[in-house]
Amino acid sequence: MSSNLSAQWEKLVRPGILTLFYREYPLMELHDDACQRIQEFLYKILRFLLRQYPHRAELEQWLYINYPEAQYALNRSSRKRIFSIDQLQTLVHKEFGTHNEMDISYLATTLEHCTKDVLKLAHDYVNRLGKNEIVANDIDLVMNADTIFVEILRSDLNSTTNNSSSNSNIDTSIATMSYNELIRHFIITETQYKDDLELLIKFFRNPIRNFFNDDLQV
């Protein structure tokens, strides 16, 4: 992404990201690097949608399958949008070619719901760790733990390296993971294991101590 395009994209999506985040999670902090990572990811989503679903009917089907609640948002024509339709239309027209107004409306709604999804996943993940701030690494972890986002990231990587067609199936098994994906997988698995172990210890520690009259050290 060129510096000029990057500045335009940041102007379009950054205010919306921050608005969504602090409206939903006012007690948590979103670091600048995390916001930047979301901005980059949203641009990959935009490229993915325009490449894989160039027609409205295809995009509509994908959106309803992955975000069924989006239909209600699309039907509310008077609602205030997080991302500007006009700015998005100008950018899409300039970078990707002409798309009609309805396509832009669906694109804006899709970007908004993907943003909400990323923020919720990151919030829940960080909250479980007992932290109150989200950094770029947290965004990377949750994006690589979500099947929809993994598909988008893998498709973007394949498109960049020209190693596969747009219709290739996404295989997220450990056997086919890249080194970086494998590391992220182990980190997420280890974190989940530690969280579960802590819950088990908290639940059983006192009953075990009482049963053995405090002779057993856990």
PDB file of C-alpha atoms in Angstrom:
ATOM      1  CA  MET A   1       0.000   0.000   0.000  1.00  0.00           C
ATOM      2  CA  SER A   2       1.447   3.363  -1.048  1.00  0.00           C
ATOM      3  CA  SER A   3       1.900   6.122   1.539  1.00  0.00           C
ATOM      4  CA  ASN A   4      -0.813   8.189  -0.141  1.00  0.00           C
ATOM      5  CA  LEU A   5      -3.277   5.296  -0.162  1.00  0.00           C
ATOM      6  CA  SER A   6      -2.324   4.410   3.411  1.00  0.00           C
ATOM      7  CA  ALA A   7      -3.120   7.960   4.542  1.00  0.00           C
ATOM      8  CA  GLN A   8      -6.481   7.910   2.754  1.00  0.00           C
ATOM      9  CA  TRP A   9      -7.349   4.530   4.224  1.00  0.00           C
ATOM     10  CA  GLU A  10      -6.382   5.624   7.735  1.00  0.00           C
ATOM     11  CA  LYS A  11      -8.541   8.719   7.406  1.00  0.00           C
ATOM     12  CA  LEU A  12     -11.457   6.521   6.359  1.00  0.00           C
ATOM     13  CA  VAL A  13     -11.303   3.696   8.908  1.00  0.00           C
ATOM     14  CA  ARG A  14      -9.330   4.853  11.965  1.00  0.00           C
ATOM     15  CA  PRO A  15     -12.036   7.136  13.452  1.00  0.00           C
ATOM     16  CA  GLY A  16     -14.607   4.366  13.036  1.00  0.00           C
ATOM     17  CA  ILE A  17     -12.389   1.775  14.691  1.00  0.00           C
ATOM     18  CA  LEU A  18     -11.812   4.001  17.713  1.00  0.00           C
ATOM     19  CA  THR A  19     -15.497   4.948  17.898  1.00  0.00           C
ATOM     20  CA  LEU A  20     -16.599   1.319  17.897  1.00  0.00           C
ATOM     21  CA  PHE A  21     -13.970   0.280  20.414  1.00  0.00           C
ATOM     22  CA  TYR A  22     -14.448   2.929  23.086  1.00  0.00           C
ATOM     23  CA  ARG A  23     -18.212   2.833  22.730  1.00  0.00           C
ATOM     24  CA  GLU A  24     -18.242  -0.882  23.510  1.00  0.00           C
ATOM     25  CA  TYR A  25     -15.204  -1.155  25.797  1.00  0.00           C
ATOM     26  CA  PRO A  26     -14.671   2.183  27.572  1.00  0.00           C
ATOM     27  CA  LEU A  27     -12.570   0.640  30.341  1.00  0.00           C
ATOM     28  CA  MET A  28      -9.997  -0.865  27.996  1.00  0.00           C
ATOM     29  CA  GLU A  29      -7.255   0.784  25.950  1.00  0.00           C
ATOM     30  CA  LEU A  30      -6.522   0.160  22.274  1.00  0.00           C
ATOM     31  CA  HIS A  31      -2.863   0.861  21.542  1.00  0.00           C
ATOM     32  CA  ASP A  32      -1.933   2.704  18.379  1.00  0.00           C
ATOM     33  CA  ASP A  33      -0.093  -0.300  16.941  1.00  0.00           C
ATOM     34  CA  ALA A  34      -3.202  -2.438  17.484  1.00  0.00           C
ATOM     35  CA  CYS A  35      -5.360   0.117  15.694  1.00  0.00           C
ATOM     36  CA  GLN A  36      -2.839   0.187  12.856  1.00  0.00           C
ATOM     37  CA  ARG A  37      -2.966  -3.592  12.594  1.00  0.00           C
ATOM     38  CA  ILE A  38      -6.763  -3.512  12.333  1.00  0.00           C
ATOM     39  CA  GLN A  39      -6.534  -0.841   9.627  1.00  0.00           C
ATOM     40  CA  GLU A  40      -4.201  -3.065   7.609  1.00  0.00           C
ATOM     41  CA  PHE A  41      -6.467  -6.061   8.106  1.00  0.00           C
ATOM     42  CA  LEU A  42      -9.560  -4.158   6.973  1.00  0.00           C
ATOM     43  CA  TYR A  43      -7.790  -3.253   3.752  1.00  0.00           C
ATOM     44  CA  LYS A  44      -7.043  -6.941   3.200  1.00  0.00           C
ATOM     45  CA  ILE A  45     -10.723  -7.660   3.793  1.00  0.00           C
ATOM     46  CA  LEU A  46     -11.664  -5.059   1.197  1.00  0.00           C
ATOM     47  CA  ARG A  47      -9.300  -6.604  -1.364  1.00  0.00           C
ATOM     48  CA  PHE A  48     -10.576 -10.077  -0.515  1.00  0.00           C
ATOM     49  CA  LEU A  49     -14.218  -9.115  -0.999  1.00  0.00           C
ATOM     50  CA  LEU A  50     -13.668  -7.262  -4.264  1.00  0.00           C
ATOM     51  CA  ARG A  51     -11.571 -10.109  -5.643  1.00  0.00           C
ATOM     52  CA  GLN A  52     -13.672 -13.048  -4.479  1.00  0.00           C
ATOM     53  CA  TYR A  53     -17.162 -11.517  -4.661  1.00  0.00           C
ATOM     54  CA  PRO A  54     -17.212  -8.919  -7.460  1.00  0.00           C
ATOM     55  CA  HIS A  55     -21.011  -9.034  -7.807  1.00  0.00           C
ATOM     56  CA  ARG A  56     -23.531  -7.869  -5.243  1.00  0.00           C
ATOM     57  CA  ALA A  57     -25.398 -11.190  -5.086  1.00  0.00           C
ATOM     58  CA  GLU A  58     -22.188 -13.047  -4.222  1.00  0.00           C
ATOM     59  CA  LEU A  59     -21.163 -10.492  -1.624  1.00  0.00           C
ATOM     60  CA  GLU A  60     -24.662 -10.507  -0.146  1.00  0.00           C
ATOM     61  CA  GLN A  61     -24.582 -14.286   0.241  1.00  0.00           C
ATOM     62  CA  TRP A  62     -21.148 -14.237   1.899  1.00  0.00           C
ATOM     63  CA  LEU A  63     -22.212 -11.472   4.245  1.00  0.00           C
ATOM     64  CA  TYR A  64     -25.424 -13.173   5.327  1.00  0.00           C
ATOM     65  CA  ILE A  65     -23.673 -16.499   5.885  1.00  0.00           C
ATOM     66  CA  ASN A  66     -20.914 -15.038   8.038  1.00  0.00           C
ATOM     67  CA  TYR A  67     -22.750 -12.052   9.564  1.00  0.00           C
ATOM     68  CA  PRO A  68     -26.514 -12.724   9.428  1.00  0.00           C
ATOM     69  CA  GLU A  69     -27.194  -9.730  11.665  1.00  0.00           C
ATOM     70  CA  ALA A  70     -25.922  -7.499   8.871  1.00  0.00           C
ATOM     71  CA  GLN A  71     -29.244  -7.785   7.038  1.00  0.00           C
ATOM     72  CA  TYR A  72     -30.910  -5.693   9.726  1.00  0.00           C
ATOM     73  CA  ALA A  73     -28.185  -3.068   9.475  1.00  0.00           C
ATOM     74  CA  LEU A  74     -28.503  -2.891   5.692  1.00  0.00           C
ATOM     75  CA  ASN A  75     -32.259  -2.439   5.905  1.00  0.00           C
ATOM     76  CA  ARG A  76     -31.835   0.572   8.187  1.00  0.00           C
ATOM     77  CA  SER A  77     -30.981   3.094   5.518  1.00  0.00           C
ATOM     78  CA  SER A  78     -31.237   5.998   7.957  1.00  0.00           C
ATOM     79  CA  ARG A  79     -28.733   4.646  10.484  1.00  0.00           C
ATOM     80  CA  LYS A  80     -25.437   6.413  11.007  1.00  0.00           C
ATOM     81  CA  ARG A  81     -22.618   4.462   9.428  1.00  0.00           C
ATOM     82  CA  ILE A  82     -19.218   4.021  11.004  1.00  0.00           C
ATOM     83  CA  PHE A  83     -17.392   4.242   7.672  1.00  0.00           C
ATOM     84  CA  SER A  84     -18.255   6.941   5.141  1.00  0.00           C
ATOM     85  CA  ILE A  85     -19.966   5.586   2.021  1.00  0.00           C
ATOM     86  CA  ASP A  86     -18.740   8.511  -0.080  1.00  0.00           C
ATOM     87  CA  GLN A  87     -15.110   8.171   1.003  1.00  0.00           C
ATOM     88  CA  LEU A  88     -15.181   4.408   0.540  1.00  0.00           C
ATOM     89  CA  GLN A  89     -16.748   4.727  -2.901  1.00  0.00           C
ATOM     90  CA  THR A  90     -14.087   7.221  -3.983  1.00  0.00           C
ATOM     91  CA  LEU A  91     -11.266   5.000  -2.747  1.00  0.00           C
ATOM     92  CA  VAL A  92     -12.714   1.826  -4.290  1.00  0.00           C
ATOM     93  CA  HIS A  93     -13.324   3.564  -7.607  1.00  0.00           C
ATOM     94  CA  LYS A  94      -9.772   4.898  -7.648  1.00  0.00           C
ATOM     95  CA  GLU A  95      -7.964   1.741  -6.573  1.00  0.00           C
ATOM     96  CA  PHE A  96     -10.162  -1.095  -7.839  1.00  0.00           C
ATOM     97  CA  GLY A  97     -12.435   0.300 -10.554  1.00  0.00           C
ATOM     98  CA  THR A  98     -16.121   1.240 -10.649  1.00  0.00           C
ATOM     99  CA  HIS A  99     -18.663  -0.371  -8.304  1.00  0.00           C
ATOM    100  CA  ASN A 100     -22.262   0.642  -7.907  1.00  0.00           C
ATOM    101  CA  GLU A 101     -23.702   2.281  -4.800  1.00  0.00           C
ATOM    102  CA  MET A 102     -25.297  -0.895  -3.469  1.00  0.00           C
ATOM    103  CA  ASP A 103     -21.954  -2.688  -3.636  1.00  0.00           C
ATOM    104  CA  ILE A 104     -20.369   0.089  -1.592  1.00  0.00           C
ATOM    105  CA  SER A 105     -23.153  -0.125   0.963  1.00  0.00           C
ATOM    106  CA  TYR A 106     -22.534  -3.840   1.389  1.00  0.00           C
ATOM    107  CA  LEU A 107     -18.788  -3.308   1.564  1.00  0.00           C
ATOM    108  CA  ALA A 108     -19.148  -0.665   4.270  1.00  0.00           C
ATOM    109  CA  THR A 109     -21.448  -2.915   6.302  1.00  0.00           C
ATOM    110  CA  THR A 110     -19.078  -5.862   5.941  1.00  0.00           C
ATOM    111  CA  LEU A 111     -16.087  -3.803   7.072  1.00  0.00           C
ATOM    112  CA  GLU A 112     -18.058  -2.562  10.066  1.00  0.00           C
ATOM    113  CA  HIS A 113     -19.073  -6.044  11.192  1.00  0.00           C
ATOM    114  CA  CYS A 114     -15.556  -7.393  10.691  1.00  0.00           C
ATOM    115  CA  THR A 115     -14.241  -4.526  12.818  1.00  0.00           C
ATOM    116  CA  LYS A 116     -16.727  -5.316  15.582  1.00  0.00           C
ATOM    117  CA  ASP A 117     -15.748  -8.975  15.400  1.00  0.00           C
ATOM    118  CA  VAL A 118     -12.014  -8.296  15.668  1.00  0.00           C
ATOM    119  CA  LEU A 119     -12.507  -5.884  18.566  1.00  0.00           C
ATOM    120  CA  LYS A 120     -14.745  -8.309  20.463  1.00  0.00           C
ATOM    121  CA  LEU A 121     -12.337 -11.212  19.987  1.00  0.00           C
ATOM    122  CA  ALA A 122      -9.403  -9.064  21.102  1.00  0.00           C
ATOM    123  CA  HIS A 123     -11.311  -7.687  24.101  1.00  0.00           C
ATOM    124  CA  ASP A 124     -12.411 -11.135  25.273  1.00  0.00           C
ATOM    125  CA  TYR A 125      -8.926 -12.576  24.810  1.00  0.00           C
ATOM    126  CA  VAL A 126      -7.165  -9.763  26.675  1.00  0.00           C
ATOM    127  CA  ASN A 127      -9.833  -9.667  29.371  1.00  0.00           C
ATOM    128  CA  ARG A 128      -9.317 -13.359  30.098  1.00  0.00           C
ATOM    129  CA  LEU A 129      -5.637 -12.653  30.634  1.00  0.00           C
ATOM    130  CA  GLY A 130      -6.520  -9.999  33.203  1.00  0.00           C
ATOM    131  CA  LYS A 131      -5.179  -7.114  31.122  1.00  0.00           C
ATOM    132  CA  ASN A 132      -6.883  -3.855  30.198  1.00  0.00           C
ATOM    133  CA  GLU A 133      -5.006  -2.916  27.035  1.00  0.00           C
ATOM    134  CA  ILE A 134      -4.847  -4.362  23.533  1.00  0.00           C
ATOM    135  CA  VAL A 135      -1.614  -4.350  21.531  1.00  0.00           C
ATOM    136  CA  ALA A 136      -0.806  -5.400  17.968  1.00  0.00           C
ATOM    137  CA  ASN A 137       0.229  -8.909  18.984  1.00  0.00           C
ATOM    138  CA  ASP A 138      -3.192  -9.498  20.528  1.00  0.00           C
ATOM    139  CA  ILE A 139      -4.827  -8.552  17.229  1.00  0.00           C
ATOM    140  CA  ASP A 140      -2.535 -10.943  15.347  1.00  0.00           C
ATOM    141  CA  LEU A 141      -3.390 -13.795  17.687  1.00  0.00           C
ATOM    142  CA  VAL A 142      -7.161 -13.464  17.544  1.00  0.00           C
ATOM    143  CA  MET A 143      -7.213 -12.979  13.773  1.00  0.00           C
ATOM    144  CA  ASN A 144      -5.275 -16.206  13.312  1.00  0.00           C
ATOM    145  CA  ALA A 145      -7.632 -18.050  15.654  1.00  0.00           C
ATOM    146  CA  ASP A 146     -10.811 -17.156  13.723  1.00  0.00           C
ATOM    147  CA  THR A 147     -11.777 -19.295  10.727  1.00  0.00           C
ATOM    148  CA  ILE A 148     -13.266 -16.429   8.706  1.00  0.00           C
ATOM    149  CA  PHE A 149     -10.245 -14.210   9.235  1.00  0.00           C
ATOM    150  CA  VAL A 150      -7.807 -17.052   8.538  1.00  0.00           C
ATOM    151  CA  GLU A 151      -9.512 -17.574   5.188  1.00  0.00           C
ATOM    152  CA  ILE A 152      -9.123 -13.890   4.357  1.00  0.00           C
ATOM    153  CA  LEU A 153      -5.479 -13.764   5.456  1.00  0.00           C
ATOM    154  CA  ARG A 154      -4.599 -16.945   3.595  1.00  0.00           C
ATOM    155  CA  SER A 155      -6.368 -15.726   0.466  1.00  0.00           C
ATOM    156  CA  ASP A 156      -4.498 -12.430   0.630  1.00  0.00           C
ATOM    157  CA  LEU A 157      -1.189 -14.247   1.040  1.00  0.00           C
ATOM    158  CA  ASN A 158      -1.957 -16.576  -1.856  1.00  0.00           C
ATOM    159  CA  SER A 159      -2.923 -13.644  -4.040  1.00  0.00           C
ATOM    160  CA  THR A 160       0.309 -11.836  -3.219  1.00  0.00           C
ATOM    161  CA  THR A 161       2.551 -14.824  -3.902  1.00  0.00           C
ATOM    162  CA  ASN A 162       0.448 -16.274  -6.747  1.00  0.00           C
ATOM    163  CA  ASN A 163       0.756 -19.734  -5.254  1.00  0.00           C
ATOM    164  CA  SER A 164      -2.911 -20.764  -5.458  1.00  0.00           C
ATOM    165  CA  SER A 165      -6.213 -19.933  -7.129  1.00  0.00           C
ATOM    166  CA  SER A 166      -9.020 -17.955  -5.504  1.00  0.00           C
ATOM    167  CA  ASN A 167     -11.077 -21.148  -5.187  1.00  0.00           C
ATOM    168  CA  SER A 168      -8.555 -23.122  -3.173  1.00  0.00           C
ATOM    169  CA  ASN A 169      -9.822 -24.658   0.024  1.00  0.00           C
ATOM    170  CA  ILE A 170      -8.456 -23.334   3.315  1.00  0.00           C
ATOM    171  CA  ASP A 171      -6.760 -26.075   5.316  1.00  0.00           C
ATOM    172  CA  THR A 172      -5.996 -24.872   8.810  1.00  0.00           C
ATOM    173  CA  SER A 173      -4.732 -28.196  10.189  1.00  0.00           C
ATOM    174  CA  ILE A 174      -1.386 -28.176  11.900  1.00  0.00           C
ATOM    175  CA  ALA A 175       0.162 -30.195   9.089  1.00  0.00           C
ATOM    176  CA  THR A 176      -0.360 -27.392   6.588  1.00  0.00           C
ATOM    177  CA  MET A 177       0.365 -24.409   8.812  1.00  0.00           C
ATOM    178  CA  SER A 178       3.254 -22.100   8.072  1.00  0.00           C
ATOM    179  CA  TYR A 179       5.910 -21.520  10.729  1.00  0.00           C
ATOM    180  CA  ASN A 180       4.348 -18.246  11.925  1.00  0.00           C
ATOM    181  CA  GLU A 181       0.865 -19.761  12.006  1.00  0.00           C
ATOM    182  CA  LEU A 182       2.186 -22.723  13.967  1.00  0.00           C
ATOM    183  CA  ILE A 183       3.783 -20.432  16.539  1.00  0.00           C
ATOM    184  CA  ARG A 184       0.531 -18.479  16.922  1.00  0.00           C
ATOM    185  CA  HIS A 185      -1.407 -21.733  17.237  1.00  0.00           C
ATOM    186  CA  PHE A 186       0.842 -22.968  20.050  1.00  0.00           C
ATOM    187  CA  ILE A 187       0.659 -19.612  21.853  1.00  0.00           C
ATOM    188  CA  ILE A 188      -3.137 -19.592  21.733  1.00  0.00           C
ATOM    189  CA  THR A 189      -3.329 -23.262  22.774  1.00  0.00           C
ATOM    190  CA  GLU A 190      -0.904 -22.720  25.647  1.00  0.00           C
ATOM    191  CA  THR A 191      -2.806 -19.650  26.838  1.00  0.00           C
ATOM    192  CA  GLN A 192      -6.086 -21.558  26.761  1.00  0.00           C
ATOM    193  CA  TYR A 193      -4.489 -24.453  28.656  1.00  0.00           C
ATOM    194  CA  LYS A 194      -3.099 -22.126  31.335  1.00  0.00           C
ATOM    195  CA  ASP A 195      -6.461 -20.396  31.739  1.00  0.00           C
ATOM    196  CA  ASP A 196      -8.262 -23.723  32.095  1.00  0.00           C
ATOM    197  CA  LEU A 197      -5.633 -24.993  34.523  1.00  0.00           C
ATOM    198  CA  GLU A 198      -5.953 -21.886  36.699  1.00  0.00           C
ATOM    199  CA  LEU A 199      -9.720 -22.341  36.849  1.00  0.00           C
ATOM    200  CA  LEU A 200      -9.321 -25.988  37.870  1.00  0.00           C
ATOM    201  CA  ILE A 201      -6.789 -25.092  40.558  1.00  0.00           C
ATOM    202  CA  LYS A 202      -9.047 -22.373  41.976  1.00  0.00           C
ATOM    203  CA  PHE A 203     -12.013 -24.738  41.972  1.00  0.00           C
ATOM    204  CA  PHE A 204     -10.367 -27.757  43.601  1.00  0.00           C
ATOM    205  CA  ARG A 205      -7.618 -26.250  45.772  1.00  0.00           C
ATOM    206  CA  ASN A 206      -9.667 -25.441  48.871  1.00  0.00           C
ATOM    207  CA  PRO A 207     -11.720 -28.683  48.890  1.00  0.00           C
ATOM    208  CA  ILE A 208      -8.532 -30.742  48.585  1.00  0.00           C
ATOM    209  CA  ARG A 209      -6.826 -28.789  51.361  1.00  0.00           C
ATOM    210  CA  ASN A 210      -9.840 -29.187  53.619  1.00  0.00           C
ATOM    211  CA  PHE A 211     -10.067 -32.901  52.867  1.00  0.00           C
ATOM    212  CA  PHE A 212      -6.473 -33.533  53.838  1.00  0.00           C
ATOM    213  CA  ASN A 213      -6.568 -31.107  56.767  1.00  0.00           C
ATOM    214  CA  ASP A 214      -4.149 -28.733  55.066  1.00  0.00           C
ATOM    215  CA  ASP A 215      -1.407 -31.379  55.004  1.00  0.00           C
ATOM    216  CA  LEU A 216      -1.291 -31.407  51.221  1.00  0.00           C
ATOM    217  CA  GLN A 217       0.447 -28.479  49.594  1.00  0.00           C
ATOM    218  CA  VAL A 218      -0.969 -27.649  46.142  1.00  0.00           C
TER     219      VAL A 218
END
